[in-house]
Amino acid sequence: MLDAGSDPTPEGKLGVTPVDTLVTASRGMPNISRDAVAFEITARDTETEVEIVVSRASGSARSREIGRLNLAPNASQKFVDEDVPEHERFVSYRVEANGFSAVKTKYIVLEKYGPGIVALGPNSQKCRPFSINKKAKDEKGRTVPRYECDLELTGMGSHHLDLYVAASVELPPKIRGFEIDAEHTELDFQLSSYDENHAVCLIETDEECYFDFSAKLGGKEDAQPFRIHVTALDVPPTGASSEFDRLVLSNRAAARKEQANARVDPVSCRAANLEEWIVDDPEHSYRPLILGPDYLDSWCKPDWEADPIISARELPIDPRPERGPGTAPDEFLTARRRLFDFFKSTQDERSPVASTIKYWEHMRDENFRNALSELLSAYESWLESDFDSAAWSDTVAVHAAQATAGVLESSPYAVLLSPFHPVRLAWQCRAQEILEHALNKERKGCPAASMLNPSAFPDCILLPCRTATGNVDRRPFVAITSSSDYWSVMWSTSAVDRLADTDRRNEVLGTELGIEVDGLASGFSAQQVIRSLDEVSRLVAGRSTLKVGISSDSAGSGSCNDGIDGWCSSQLGKEQDPWAAGGARSLRVTDYREPALQPEQSLIASLTARTDSTVKWFTDDIDSPGNAHDLSIVAHLGTMSQDFGREGIRSAIDPTGLTRWRVRKQLASQNKDFIAESRIGEIPSTVDRNSLSGYMLRCVDIIEQRCRDHFDCYVFAPNMGVLDKVVNHSSYTAVSSSNIDAACFFSPTSKAYMWDYELPSYSRRAGENSGYYLLARESEGMLRAVRSALTILGDPSSVPDESISSMLEEISRRGMPTLKRLTAGGSMSLGEIGMLVALRLLQSDFEHANDRPALLPVRESGQALSFVVPADPFKNQFEDLRVALEKRQGERPDLLVLSLGFQAGEPRNLRITPIEVKARRGTLSAPDRKAALGQAQLFGDFLDRLRKQAAESELWSVAWNSLVATLLDYAFRVYGQLDHFMQQSEWAIQHSAALRALTNGGLAIEIDTKGRLIVIDSTNSSAPADTDRDSFNETIVLSHADAFSLLVGSGETVLNGARNHLLDWNLRPSGMPVEVAPRDPDA
């Protein structure tokens, strides 16, 4: 009775998204716009038209209605207020509708804002806008009304200060800082304008300080004083190896809404010395330098005019070009001198090292940009007129000593391109420019900043080396990843075996030089080892002793030993093991690696003592009989039979020129374990030829195309023999490799299947890329778990074990990370069985001996290629992007359908459709069905927002292209294992063409925001359904019996019915013809 007159609780939610803002609301600050307010209103949870009421208030005044609009179900509409009142604080808006919770949002509109200026910091934790202090005093003690605001920043040191201003505001060229350090120093800081509404300043802060300036407001003659009070929170600085690394770290932290106080801590090394010496002599330092293995004994500043060699050993045959023709053109040297003058002008007395130069600051200067364009243009002309000389510009050749003589070998095994090589310099300038722009101009830190790949431009080079006869031997080199974001390491294709030998590899390249390489693959991280041990110890929880084997077929970096130490310290011993008194858990390690990779005896003794003798560490030979393990860790899975060949595939290059996607092709003509990886790129046709990216990419193109007659691919095979041997002695096998992708493990290995895996996510630093894979050997327990899950759908008693094994193999081959959950039992197992049902409904190509047509054929009439990929392996990328874009995490659909449309053999369209799958013992209720569909729809909305953000930002366009390229690359690699696709010569060509069409802008992408839903429940009959009542059947409901027939029978009736009712279910790109299947009267 008491509640009879109360209003019903609102059930719906309105979405209000600011548009056309300079800054979106954060840290308690309102949205900031120029001269009007605009936001997009959505109302998803409704089936009828909604009347929206918009009210407005200035400051703390009461709201007044200013507009109404009618919103259709599941639609959005833009509301614009161009008559914003004058305000000293902010203007607030209230958006409401019957049955919906009201939404409030605040704005500062600069042209109507009293102070006319808003001060913000990208790392600010709290912001208070300017307000007038009528009692303020000037330096002479006179009362002067002054606008004051407060900022809290993360840590002392350098920070960006953003000033957003009305167009009528006239800012000074500098602001003055007071008490910015312990000596209470006063210092002026330069203000730089991005545009008429945004200026930025790099300031230095102490724990508490303030900054003063005066500005003319609204055309007034007298300048108005302003003061910004800054408080620096005690946040420890994060070490960054370079200015580029700092920008990557800051973008990732901003995207995750974390505090960041990155500070550049340059490493003192010999490469830094070289960088200083290069800047000291712009006239001659472009000339090639040679390093020998004894370079440290001869270390001194080179005489660039005398063909310098830093080694005490003789070089009988100098591979460098002769001095006469090797002289650079005057235009090249003039531009180089102009650029180096900029670098010197910003430093103190010493020449700068590359890692400390703020290229992004220089890129704001039109004179610098012009000089950089002139350098690239001159270098391009030089490459075209005298490639043999230009190819040696700004290089350091690394030579080995001959084994029998005390001289250097005549040809280098590695070539370093210096940070001041025209291509390397242009890459850094462009990379820092877009990183800083996203961080401080767009204020949209991007988690995909680490996708910028400094090691791949150029990706190969053909170096002309002089021989004893005076001829030129053109030697190919390929780029490999190194610890430097500035120096590029190019490795000779004839010296690949040297990479596997740690001592020979690190003879010159190492800590002392400051440029380290890790060979062709890196190993486990400590966290991945801990994850593997946690998972397997959970699976064999009934055993008191966990048996672990460690093997490796190559040397290289990795943290396997650290991971085991960390796990034991947190899980074993009296203090950590709650069951220690009744029967302590223990770990038995059998180490098959070479002694140099094993932990020292003192470390094993320490670990044994810390865990109360529950760890035992043995060494053995991997071929010893009888060694069975619960978990085997392959610390380094290397490659075999490395070679370079020509396969006719090209890498896709992003239009920014800052990242590329190498294409991998399974070689059917050889053992299908062999893979070819593209090493020559194709320049996007959409790049402006007169832009910096255009100049740089043309230089890259000239360099890489010279390699075409020698090779275009790196050919290798993962060492599956080592993996097979390990799998045969273990229930579970963990592998991590930066050189081998997930598709290498999807085919079953000795009845071992992909149990769990995680694709590489956005890493801490640029260029890192390492996934994690856990394989499981087939066991009776697996077969029982699958059979138990099948009993919910039908009677599996007549299903032979071979059919169950076939299902496990199919799941692994499809790249679905479901086996871990499939064998867990209960509703989780049913959910994963439901995934397999959905996959068979959609496509049948991965089934053995079954050529029945499913709803969505992979290849259709040469006009379409359709893939179904799981969303879970990409969860880290999705979550990072979603948090950065929407400030929240969200659920993912189960599947994504990628359908490529072709015209005249070229990919032209891509449609991405999210699909949610639900399997239940009983019937899925209507509200639950609607919520499940909403999960797919919201994900489609997220992808659509991400695509729109990419259109506004270069860094976000890299993120968008990277995400789509990763999905397509994954799909082509997974489907490319199938024999009937592997045998098709055009498969890799279409793979490459799809990625290149994406980067060229020639691929029109459709995001299906309607979503799809596949339900498997206890309904009596299967049928399509329209869950959201929009006159489209986006839902398929399958009965248990029909789902069972798809798994253990032909499922022909179900498939015919689906095709007759749904055709292609609108999964293919718009405008493509639909092939209508013959009508089956029994469907």
PDB file of N, CA and C in Angstrom, residues 789 818 821-822 825-837 917-921:
ATOM      1  N   ALA A 789      29.161 -34.989 -21.902  1.00  0.00           N
ATOM      2  CA  ALA A 789      28.483 -33.783 -22.367  1.00  0.00           C
ATOM      3  C   ALA A 789      27.471 -34.107 -23.453  1.00  0.00           C
ATOM      4  N   THR A 818      38.799 -24.384 -26.836  1.00  0.00           N
ATOM      5  CA  THR A 818      37.649 -24.884 -26.071  1.00  0.00           C
ATOM      6  C   THR A 818      37.917 -26.181 -25.329  1.00  0.00           C
ATOM      7  N   ARG A 821      37.782 -26.114 -21.511  1.00  0.00           N
ATOM      8  CA  ARG A 821      36.452 -26.002 -20.911  1.00  0.00           C
ATOM      9  C   ARG A 821      35.571 -27.188 -21.277  1.00  0.00           C
ATOM     10  N   LEU A 822      35.832 -27.797 -22.437  1.00  0.00           N
ATOM     11  CA  LEU A 822      35.020 -28.931 -22.874  1.00  0.00           C
ATOM     12  C   LEU A 822      35.122 -30.095 -21.905  1.00  0.00           C
ATOM     13  N   GLY A 825      33.364 -30.471 -17.572  1.00  0.00           N
ATOM     14  CA  GLY A 825      32.125 -31.040 -17.076  1.00  0.00           C
ATOM     15  C   GLY A 825      31.047 -29.994 -16.859  1.00  0.00           C
ATOM     16  N   GLY A 826      29.811 -30.455 -16.658  1.00  0.00           N
ATOM     17  CA  GLY A 826      28.695 -29.572 -16.335  1.00  0.00           C
ATOM     18  C   GLY A 826      28.310 -28.650 -17.471  1.00  0.00           C
ATOM     19  N   SER A 827      27.785 -27.470 -17.090  1.00  0.00           N
ATOM     20  CA  SER A 827      27.289 -26.506 -18.081  1.00  0.00           C
ATOM     21  C   SER A 827      28.409 -25.976 -18.967  1.00  0.00           C
ATOM     22  N   MET A 828      29.643 -25.941 -18.434  1.00  0.00           N
ATOM     23  CA  MET A 828      30.753 -25.460 -19.256  1.00  0.00           C
ATOM     24  C   MET A 828      31.006 -26.409 -20.419  1.00  0.00           C
ATOM     25  N   SER A 829      30.980 -27.706 -20.145  1.00  0.00           N
ATOM     26  CA  SER A 829      31.165 -28.680 -21.221  1.00  0.00           C
ATOM     27  C   SER A 829      30.041 -28.580 -22.240  1.00  0.00           C
ATOM     28  N   LEU A 830      28.818 -28.410 -21.772  1.00  0.00           N
ATOM     29  CA  LEU A 830      27.685 -28.282 -22.693  1.00  0.00           C
ATOM     30  C   LEU A 830      27.854 -27.051 -23.573  1.00  0.00           C
ATOM     31  N   GLY A 831      28.325 -25.960 -22.983  1.00  0.00           N
ATOM     32  CA  GLY A 831      28.541 -24.747 -23.767  1.00  0.00           C
ATOM     33  C   GLY A 831      29.538 -24.952 -24.882  1.00  0.00           C
ATOM     34  N   GLU A 832      30.604 -25.708 -24.616  1.00  0.00           N
ATOM     35  CA  GLU A 832      31.619 -25.945 -25.642  1.00  0.00           C
ATOM     36  C   GLU A 832      31.132 -26.927 -26.693  1.00  0.00           C
ATOM     37  N   ILE A 833      30.316 -27.907 -26.291  1.00  0.00           N
ATOM     38  CA  ILE A 833      29.680 -28.793 -27.289  1.00  0.00           C
ATOM     39  C   ILE A 833      28.773 -27.956 -28.185  1.00  0.00           C
ATOM     40  N   GLY A 834      28.090 -26.982 -27.573  1.00  0.00           N
ATOM     41  CA  GLY A 834      27.241 -26.086 -28.358  1.00  0.00           C
ATOM     42  C   GLY A 834      28.048 -25.302 -29.384  1.00  0.00           C
ATOM     43  N   MET A 835      29.286 -24.915 -29.034  1.00  0.00           N
ATOM     44  CA  MET A 835      30.150 -24.213 -29.983  1.00  0.00           C
ATOM     45  C   MET A 835      30.439 -25.092 -31.190  1.00  0.00           C
ATOM     46  N   LEU A 836      30.735 -26.376 -30.953  1.00  0.00           N
ATOM     47  CA  LEU A 836      31.022 -27.272 -32.069  1.00  0.00           C
ATOM     48  C   LEU A 836      29.794 -27.463 -32.944  1.00  0.00           C
ATOM     49  N   VAL A 837      28.605 -27.546 -32.324  1.00  0.00           N
ATOM     50  CA  VAL A 837      27.361 -27.637 -33.092  1.00  0.00           C
ATOM     51  C   VAL A 837      27.202 -26.409 -33.987  1.00  0.00           C
ATOM     52  N   VAL A 917      26.634 -17.861 -29.012  1.00  0.00           N
ATOM     53  CA  VAL A 917      26.134 -19.238 -28.970  1.00  0.00           C
ATOM     54  C   VAL A 917      25.734 -19.567 -27.536  1.00  0.00           C
ATOM     55  N   LYS A 918      24.514 -20.075 -27.338  1.00  0.00           N
ATOM     56  CA  LYS A 918      24.044 -20.471 -26.014  1.00  0.00           C
ATOM     57  C   LYS A 918      23.502 -21.898 -26.070  1.00  0.00           C
ATOM     58  N   ALA A 919      23.982 -22.740 -25.161  1.00  0.00           N
ATOM     59  CA  ALA A 919      23.485 -24.115 -25.060  1.00  0.00           C
ATOM     60  C   ALA A 919      22.965 -24.336 -23.647  1.00  0.00           C
ATOM     61  N   ARG A 920      21.751 -24.869 -23.533  1.00  0.00           N
ATOM     62  CA  ARG A 920      21.107 -25.060 -22.233  1.00  0.00           C
ATOM     63  C   ARG A 920      20.458 -26.446 -22.150  1.00  0.00           C
ATOM     64  N   ARG A 921      20.400 -26.993 -20.933  1.00  0.00           N
ATOM     65  CA  ARG A 921      19.664 -28.249 -20.722  1.00  0.00           C
ATOM     66  C   ARG A 921      18.173 -28.019 -20.929  1.00  0.00           C
TER      67      ARG A 921
END
